Short mmCIF file of C-alpha atoms in Angstrom, two decimals:
data_model
loop_
_atom_site.label_atom_id
_atom_site.label_comp_id
_atom_site.label_asym_id
_atom_site.label_seq_id
_atom_site.Cartn_x
_atom_site.Cartn_y
_atom_site.Cartn_z
CA MET W 1 -43.76 17.24 55.37
CA SER W 2 -44.01 13.67 56.63
CA GLU W 3 -43.54 10.93 54.08
CA LYS W 4 -47.07 9.71 54.56
CA LYS W 5 -48.60 13.11 54.03
CA CYS W 6 -46.43 13.60 50.97
CA GLU W 7 -47.55 10.26 49.58
CA GLN W 8 -51.14 11.14 50.29
CA GLN W 9 -50.82 14.47 48.55
CA LEU W 10 -49.14 12.97 45.53
CA ASN W 11 -52.01 10.59 45.18
CA ASN W 12 -54.43 13.44 45.12
CA PHE W 13 -54.85 14.09 41.41
CA ALA W 14 -57.57 13.85 38.85
CA VAL W 15 -57.63 13.38 35.11
CA ILE W 16 -59.82 16.09 33.55
CA MET W 17 -61.30 15.35 30.18
CA PRO W 18 -63.69 17.54 28.20
CA ALA W 19 -65.76 15.51 25.76
CA TYR W 20 -68.15 16.52 23.02
CA ASN W 21 -70.00 13.71 21.27
CA GLU W 22 -67.36 11.08 21.94
CA ALA W 23 -69.73 8.12 22.39
CA GLY W 24 -68.10 4.97 21.10
CA ARG W 25 -64.62 6.29 21.86
CA ILE W 26 -64.75 7.55 25.41
CA SER W 27 -65.08 4.11 27.05
CA SER W 28 -61.85 2.90 25.48
CA THR W 29 -60.09 6.17 26.36
CA ILE W 30 -61.14 5.76 30.02
CA ALA W 31 -60.15 2.07 29.96
CA GLY W 32 -56.73 3.13 28.63
CA ILE W 33 -56.28 5.59 31.50
CA ARG W 34 -57.41 2.95 34.00
CA ARG W 35 -54.53 0.73 32.89
CA ILE W 36 -52.14 3.49 33.95
CA THR W 37 -53.76 4.92 37.06
CA ASP W 38 -56.73 4.35 39.31
CA LYS W 39 -57.11 8.06 40.04
CA ASP W 40 -60.38 9.89 39.55
CA ILE W 41 -61.33 10.69 35.99
CA ILE W 42 -63.56 13.74 35.58
CA VAL W 43 -65.34 13.89 32.25
CA ILE W 44 -67.11 17.10 31.26
CA SER W 45 -69.70 16.31 28.65
CA ASP W 46 -69.89 19.58 26.72
CA GLY W 47 -73.55 19.53 25.76
CA SER W 48 -73.07 16.21 23.97
CA THR W 49 -76.11 15.06 22.05
CA ASP W 50 -75.09 11.40 22.07
CA ASP W 51 -74.41 8.93 24.92
CA THR W 52 -70.99 10.38 25.87
CA ALA W 53 -72.03 11.14 29.46
CA GLU W 54 -73.71 7.77 30.02
CA GLU W 55 -70.78 5.86 28.52
CA ALA W 56 -68.25 7.78 30.59
CA ALA W 57 -70.24 7.20 33.79
CA ALA W 58 -70.57 3.49 32.98
CA ALA W 59 -66.79 3.33 32.46
CA GLY W 60 -66.30 4.71 35.97
CA ALA W 61 -65.68 8.42 35.41
CA LYS W 62 -67.19 11.24 37.42
CA VAL W 63 -69.30 13.04 34.85
CA LEU W 64 -70.27 16.69 34.73
CA ARG W 65 -72.95 17.47 32.16
CA LEU W 66 -73.03 20.95 30.65
CA PRO W 67 -76.58 21.77 29.55
CA PHE W 68 -75.35 23.04 26.16
CA ASN W 69 -72.11 23.26 24.22
CA LEU W 70 -69.74 25.84 25.70
CA GLY W 71 -66.67 24.89 23.71
CA TYR W 72 -63.45 23.10 24.63
CA GLY W 73 -61.89 25.77 26.86
CA ALA W 74 -65.02 26.45 28.91
CA ALA W 75 -65.65 22.72 29.37
CA LEU W 76 -62.08 22.24 30.52
CA GLN W 77 -62.41 25.18 32.91
CA THR W 78 -65.54 23.60 34.38
CA GLY W 79 -63.39 20.58 35.22
CA PHE W 80 -60.77 22.76 36.94
CA LYS W 81 -63.42 24.57 38.97
CA TYR W 82 -64.85 21.24 40.09
CA ALA W 83 -61.40 19.83 40.89
CA LEU W 84 -60.57 22.91 42.98
CA GLU W 85 -63.80 22.60 44.90
CA LYS W 86 -63.14 18.91 45.53
CA GLY W 87 -59.64 19.71 46.81
CA TYR W 88 -57.47 17.91 44.26
CA GLU W 89 -53.86 19.05 44.48
CA PHE W 90 -52.89 18.17 40.91
CA ALA W 91 -54.63 17.60 37.61
CA VAL W 92 -53.90 16.09 34.23
CA GLN W 93 -55.92 17.46 31.34
CA MET W 94 -56.30 15.32 28.25
CA ASP W 95 -58.52 14.80 25.24
CA ALA W 96 -61.35 12.28 25.25
CA ASP W 97 -60.91 11.11 21.68
CA GLY W 98 -57.97 8.83 22.36
CA GLN W 99 -55.44 11.15 20.73
CA HIS W 100 -53.38 11.38 23.91
CA GLU W 101 -51.62 8.16 24.84
CA PRO W 102 -52.39 7.57 28.57
CA SER W 103 -48.91 6.16 29.24
CA GLY W 104 -47.75 9.80 28.99
CA ILE W 105 -49.60 10.70 32.21
CA LYS W 106 -46.72 9.43 34.35
CA GLU W 107 -44.07 11.47 32.56
CA LEU W 108 -46.27 14.53 32.68
CA ILE W 109 -47.23 14.44 36.32
CA GLU W 110 -43.88 13.53 37.84
CA PRO W 111 -42.09 16.88 37.40
CA VAL W 112 -45.17 18.56 38.90
CA PHE W 113 -45.19 16.13 41.84
CA ARG W 114 -41.52 16.85 42.45
CA ASN W 115 -42.36 20.58 42.35
CA GLU W 116 -39.80 21.18 39.61
CA VAL W 117 -42.39 23.05 37.57
CA ASP W 118 -46.01 24.15 37.87
CA VAL W 119 -47.12 22.88 34.47
CA VAL W 120 -45.85 20.16 32.18
CA ILE W 121 -47.01 20.28 28.57
CA GLY W 122 -46.98 17.10 26.55
CA SER W 123 -45.26 17.75 23.23
CA ARG W 124 -45.59 15.72 20.08
CA PHE W 125 -42.49 17.21 18.51
CA LEU W 126 -39.81 17.49 21.18
CA ASP W 127 -37.95 14.37 19.99
CA LYS W 128 -39.41 14.49 16.51
CA GLY W 129 -42.23 12.12 17.44
CA ASN W 130 -44.14 10.22 14.80
CA TYR W 131 -47.19 12.48 14.91
CA LYS W 132 -48.32 13.57 11.47
CA ALA W 133 -50.60 16.58 11.35
CA PRO W 134 -52.16 17.84 8.12
CA PHE W 135 -50.01 20.45 6.36
CA VAL W 136 -52.04 23.57 7.22
CA ARG W 137 -52.36 22.55 10.84
CA ARG W 138 -48.65 21.79 11.00
CA MET W 139 -47.89 25.26 9.63
CA GLY W 140 -50.16 26.77 12.29
CA MET W 141 -48.42 24.85 15.05
CA TYR W 142 -45.03 25.86 13.69
CA PHE W 143 -46.05 29.51 13.39
CA PHE W 144 -47.49 29.82 16.90
CA GLY W 145 -44.65 27.68 18.26
CA PHE W 146 -42.24 30.21 16.77
CA ILE W 147 -44.12 33.20 18.24
CA SER W 148 -44.33 31.60 21.69
CA SER W 149 -40.65 30.67 21.53
CA VAL W 150 -39.65 34.24 20.69
CA ILE W 151 -41.81 35.74 23.46
CA THR W 152 -40.91 33.23 26.17
CA GLY W 153 -37.26 33.06 25.12
CA ARG W 154 -37.27 29.26 25.09
CA LYS W 155 -38.10 26.58 22.59
CA ILE W 156 -41.82 25.77 22.51
CA THR W 157 -42.38 22.87 20.17
CA ASP W 158 -46.07 22.15 20.65
CA PRO W 159 -48.06 25.23 21.72
CA THR W 160 -51.44 23.70 20.86
CA SER W 161 -51.05 20.67 23.12
CA GLY W 162 -54.01 19.97 25.37
CA PHE W 163 -52.16 17.17 27.20
CA GLN W 164 -50.89 18.84 30.38
CA ALA W 165 -50.22 18.17 34.05
CA LEU W 166 -50.50 20.99 36.54
CA ASN W 167 -50.64 21.87 40.20
CA ARG W 168 -53.30 23.67 42.20
CA LYS W 169 -51.80 27.09 41.62
CA ILE W 170 -52.28 26.66 37.87
CA MET W 171 -55.73 25.18 38.37
CA GLU W 172 -56.66 28.42 40.13
CA PHE W 173 -55.29 30.44 37.23
CA TYR W 174 -57.09 28.26 34.66
CA ALA W 175 -60.31 28.62 36.68
CA SER W 176 -60.06 32.42 36.68
CA ASP W 177 -61.56 34.85 34.17
CA ALA W 178 -58.07 35.50 32.81
CA TYR W 179 -58.08 32.04 31.20
CA PRO W 180 -58.99 32.39 27.50
CA VAL W 181 -61.78 29.83 27.17
CA ASP W 182 -62.04 30.54 23.43
CA TYR W 183 -59.31 28.25 21.99
CA PRO W 184 -56.78 28.22 24.84
CA ASP W 185 -53.32 27.26 23.57
CA ALA W 186 -50.31 29.40 22.58
CA ASP W 187 -51.74 32.42 24.42
CA VAL W 188 -51.97 30.37 27.64
CA ILE W 189 -48.27 29.46 27.41
CA ILE W 190 -47.44 33.15 27.01
CA MET W 191 -49.67 34.03 30.00
CA LEU W 192 -47.92 31.35 32.08
CA HIS W 193 -44.57 32.84 31.11
CA ARG W 194 -45.66 36.44 31.79
CA ARG W 195 -47.05 35.49 35.18
CA GLY W 196 -43.82 33.78 36.14
CA TYR W 197 -45.12 30.21 36.39
CA ARG W 198 -42.63 27.42 35.80
CA PHE W 199 -43.39 25.16 32.87
CA LYS W 200 -41.69 22.69 30.60
CA GLU W 201 -42.42 20.40 27.72
CA VAL W 202 -42.08 16.65 27.87
CA GLN W 203 -42.21 14.28 24.90
CA VAL W 204 -45.44 12.30 24.71
CA THR W 205 -47.04 10.08 22.13
CA MET W 206 -50.15 11.28 20.39
CA HIS W 207 -52.20 9.29 17.94
CA ASN W 208 -53.75 10.74 14.85
CA ALA W 209 -57.31 10.83 16.11
CA ALA W 210 -59.88 10.27 13.42
CA LYS W 211 -62.02 13.09 14.67
CA ARG W 212 -63.41 16.13 13.02
CA SER W 213 -60.90 18.78 13.92
CA MET W 214 -62.06 21.85 15.77
CA HIS W 215 -60.14 23.75 13.12
CA GLY W 216 -62.04 22.32 10.17
CA GLY W 217 -63.44 24.44 7.34
CA ILE W 218 -62.13 27.84 6.29
CA ILE W 219 -63.82 30.36 8.62
CA LYS W 220 -62.78 28.56 11.82
CA PRO W 221 -59.03 28.36 11.07
CA MET W 222 -59.08 32.00 9.96
CA TYR W 223 -60.87 33.02 13.13
CA TYR W 224 -58.46 30.87 15.15
CA ILE W 225 -55.43 32.66 13.70
CA PHE W 226 -57.04 36.08 14.24
CA LYS W 227 -58.07 35.25 17.82
CA MET W 228 -54.69 33.79 18.75
CA LEU W 229 -52.72 36.74 17.35
CA LEU W 230 -55.03 39.26 19.05
CA SER W 231 -55.01 37.31 22.30
CA ILE W 232 -51.19 37.09 22.32
CA PHE W 233 -50.93 40.78 21.47
CA VAL W 234 -53.25 41.98 24.25
CA THR W 235 -51.60 39.57 26.70
CA LEU W 236 -48.34 41.40 26.03
CA LEU W 237 -50.09 44.72 26.67
CA ARG W 238 -51.66 43.63 29.97
CA LYS W 239 -49.92 44.70 33.15
CA GLU W 240 -51.48 41.95 35.24
CA ASP W 241 -49.84 39.42 32.93
CA LYS W 242 -46.47 40.98 33.62
CA LEU W 243 -44.02 39.37 36.00
CA MET E 1 -62.15 63.65 -1.18
CA THR E 2 -60.51 66.60 0.51
CA ALA E 3 -57.45 66.30 2.74
CA GLN E 4 -59.65 67.30 5.66
CA GLN E 5 -62.07 64.47 4.95
CA LYS E 6 -59.18 62.04 4.62
CA ILE E 7 -57.69 63.07 7.95
CA ALA E 8 -61.06 62.84 9.69
CA ALA E 9 -61.69 59.35 8.25
CA LEU E 10 -58.19 58.21 9.21
CA ILE E 11 -58.56 59.48 12.77
CA MET E 12 -61.92 57.74 13.11
CA GLY E 13 -60.63 54.47 11.66
CA ALA E 14 -57.48 54.44 13.77
CA GLY E 15 -59.40 55.61 16.85
CA LEU E 16 -61.91 52.80 16.48
CA PHE E 17 -59.07 50.32 16.10
CA LEU E 18 -57.28 51.51 19.23
CA VAL E 19 -60.43 51.69 21.36
CA ILE E 20 -61.36 48.10 20.43
CA ILE E 21 -57.84 46.79 21.22
CA GLU E 22 -57.91 48.62 24.55
CA MET E 23 -61.31 47.13 25.40
CA VAL E 24 -60.05 43.64 24.64
CA ARG E 25 -56.98 44.31 26.77
CA ARG E 26 -59.20 45.32 29.69
CA ARG E 27 -61.36 42.25 29.11
CA LYS E 28 -64.39 44.48 28.51
CA LEU E 29 -64.78 42.94 25.07
CA ALA E 30 -64.19 39.31 24.10
CA GLU E 31 -61.90 38.62 21.12
CA GLU E 32 -64.87 37.03 19.40
CA TYR E 33 -66.83 40.28 19.33
CA SER E 34 -63.87 42.43 18.37
CA PHE E 35 -63.41 40.84 14.96
CA LEU E 36 -65.98 42.82 12.95
CA TRP E 37 -65.13 46.07 14.73
CA LEU E 38 -61.43 45.75 14.00
CA LEU E 39 -62.23 44.84 10.41
CA THR E 40 -64.38 47.98 10.09
CA GLY E 41 -61.60 50.22 11.41
CA LEU E 42 -59.04 48.50 9.21
CA CYS E 43 -61.18 48.85 6.07
CA VAL E 44 -61.70 52.55 6.65
CA ILE E 45 -57.94 53.04 7.05
CA VAL E 46 -57.11 50.95 3.96
CA LEU E 47 -59.69 52.70 1.80
CA VAL E 48 -58.49 56.15 2.77
CA LEU E 49 -54.80 55.32 2.27
CA TRP E 50 -55.34 53.33 -0.90
CA TYR E 51 -57.37 55.94 -2.68
CA ASP E 52 -57.36 54.17 -6.07
CA LEU E 53 -59.18 51.23 -4.52
CA LEU E 54 -61.76 53.61 -3.06
CA GLU E 55 -62.24 55.26 -6.44
CA TRP E 56 -62.53 51.92 -8.18
CA LEU E 57 -65.11 50.77 -5.59
CA THR E 58 -67.01 54.04 -5.99
CA HIS E 59 -67.16 53.51 -9.73
CA PHE E 60 -68.01 49.82 -9.26
CA ILE E 61 -71.05 50.44 -7.04
CA GLY E 62 -72.07 53.48 -9.09
CA ALA E 63 -71.75 55.99 -6.26
CA MET E 64 -71.15 59.65 -6.98
CA THR E 65 -68.43 60.47 -4.45
CA PRO E 66 -65.86 58.39 -2.51
CA THR E 67 -67.31 59.64 0.77
CA THR E 68 -70.59 57.92 -0.15
CA THR E 69 -68.67 54.68 -0.64
CA LEU E 70 -67.10 55.00 2.79
CA PHE E 71 -70.57 55.61 4.25
CA ILE E 72 -72.05 52.64 2.44
CA PHE E 73 -69.32 50.31 3.65
CA GLY E 74 -69.52 51.66 7.16
CA PHE E 75 -73.27 51.09 7.07
CA LEU E 76 -72.80 47.59 5.67
CA PHE E 77 -70.45 46.68 8.51
CA LEU E 78 -72.86 48.04 11.10
CA MET E 79 -75.57 45.87 9.57
CA LEU E 80 -73.30 42.83 9.77
CA ILE E 81 -72.40 43.58 13.37
CA ASN E 82 -76.09 43.90 14.22
CA LEU E 83 -76.88 40.66 12.48
CA HIS E 84 -74.07 38.99 14.42
CA TYR E 85 -75.59 40.31 17.66
CA SER E 86 -79.08 39.18 16.70
CA MET E 87 -77.75 35.67 16.17
CA LYS E 88 -75.84 35.71 19.45
CA ILE E 89 -78.78 37.11 21.40
CA SER E 90 -81.07 34.46 19.98
CA ARG E 91 -78.66 31.77 21.11
CA LEU E 92 -78.16 33.39 24.52
CA GLY E 93 -81.94 33.59 24.98
CA LEU E 94 -82.27 29.87 24.33
CA GLN E 95 -79.40 29.09 26.68
CA VAL E 96 -80.80 31.21 29.51
CA LYS E 97 -84.16 29.49 29.13
CA GLU E 98 -82.47 26.09 29.26
CA LEU E 99 -80.47 27.06 32.36
CA ALA E 100 -83.54 28.43 34.15
CA GLN E 101 -85.45 25.24 33.40
CA LYS E 102 -82.55 23.06 34.61
CA ILE E 103 -82.29 25.04 37.87
CA ALA E 104 -86.04 24.78 38.45
CA ILE E 105 -85.90 21.01 37.94
CA TYR E 106 -82.84 20.65 40.21
CA GLU E 107 -84.46 22.68 42.97
CA ARG E 108 -87.51 20.45 42.87
CA LYS E 109 -85.31 17.31 43.18
#
């Protein structure tokens, strides 16, 4: 590949950001990314009932508006489908609430650019970062981190991280029906492993976002644990997910 | 409850459990919809194996025989599953309407 073509290809990435009612926060998140890169930012407003879409568009993002709330995973998948159609070679997925520090984008995308791995997952805990999660959430992360580590045979420190960089191959996988749009996290790492994709974790900084967690209440965390265990279990039973 | 009844209930409970897992594995059933079904199968198994609990429940709800209790709980779960579906269908109906309207407006543009 000529150097110019390589350069061109490396430049071809988009930041994909699902957002649900993030008005008042999304502009500063986009401004933060703009300080790091001038690449396209695709915001998927997940049926937001506030001005999220308008704010994101005003801040210079390409905005996709879902007519109603589909949930985090489905919104994210919409972004991947769009990115594939538009021919982006690489993508960085991150949260819209400012939890993910944009300076991490560079560390995340570089191993994917160099074709060392297919996916890089930003971890809060690789070098014992300063991220403080509430106790129950921390236990959940630890528990699913442990399960993913046992199954993949390598240390997974942050299985719930939504801060990732990936190449087109993974975009295609994430855009397929095999992608669990209902809380994608530890089960996705196990699917990546079972399908033989190369991935690694890289230390990133995450801020304690002052947002209502998607795991709030009692029913939702219980359902989350049930869904994740079942999803991991059936993933292990599926032949198509086998190397 | 006779041994025959116990075995039949166990086979049904375990069978239900396995069929649901297999459907999720084949992606015929989303995890979300499997929850109540798996719970139903699990409860039947637990109640048959833990017979004291079944007897206590029978006494508690004032039923005559443990088989009645199993029936009542099975019926209760079916009601819950139906209610869950009614809620989902209502939401899906609204969403389809919204999508159809959006498409009509886009086509006109």
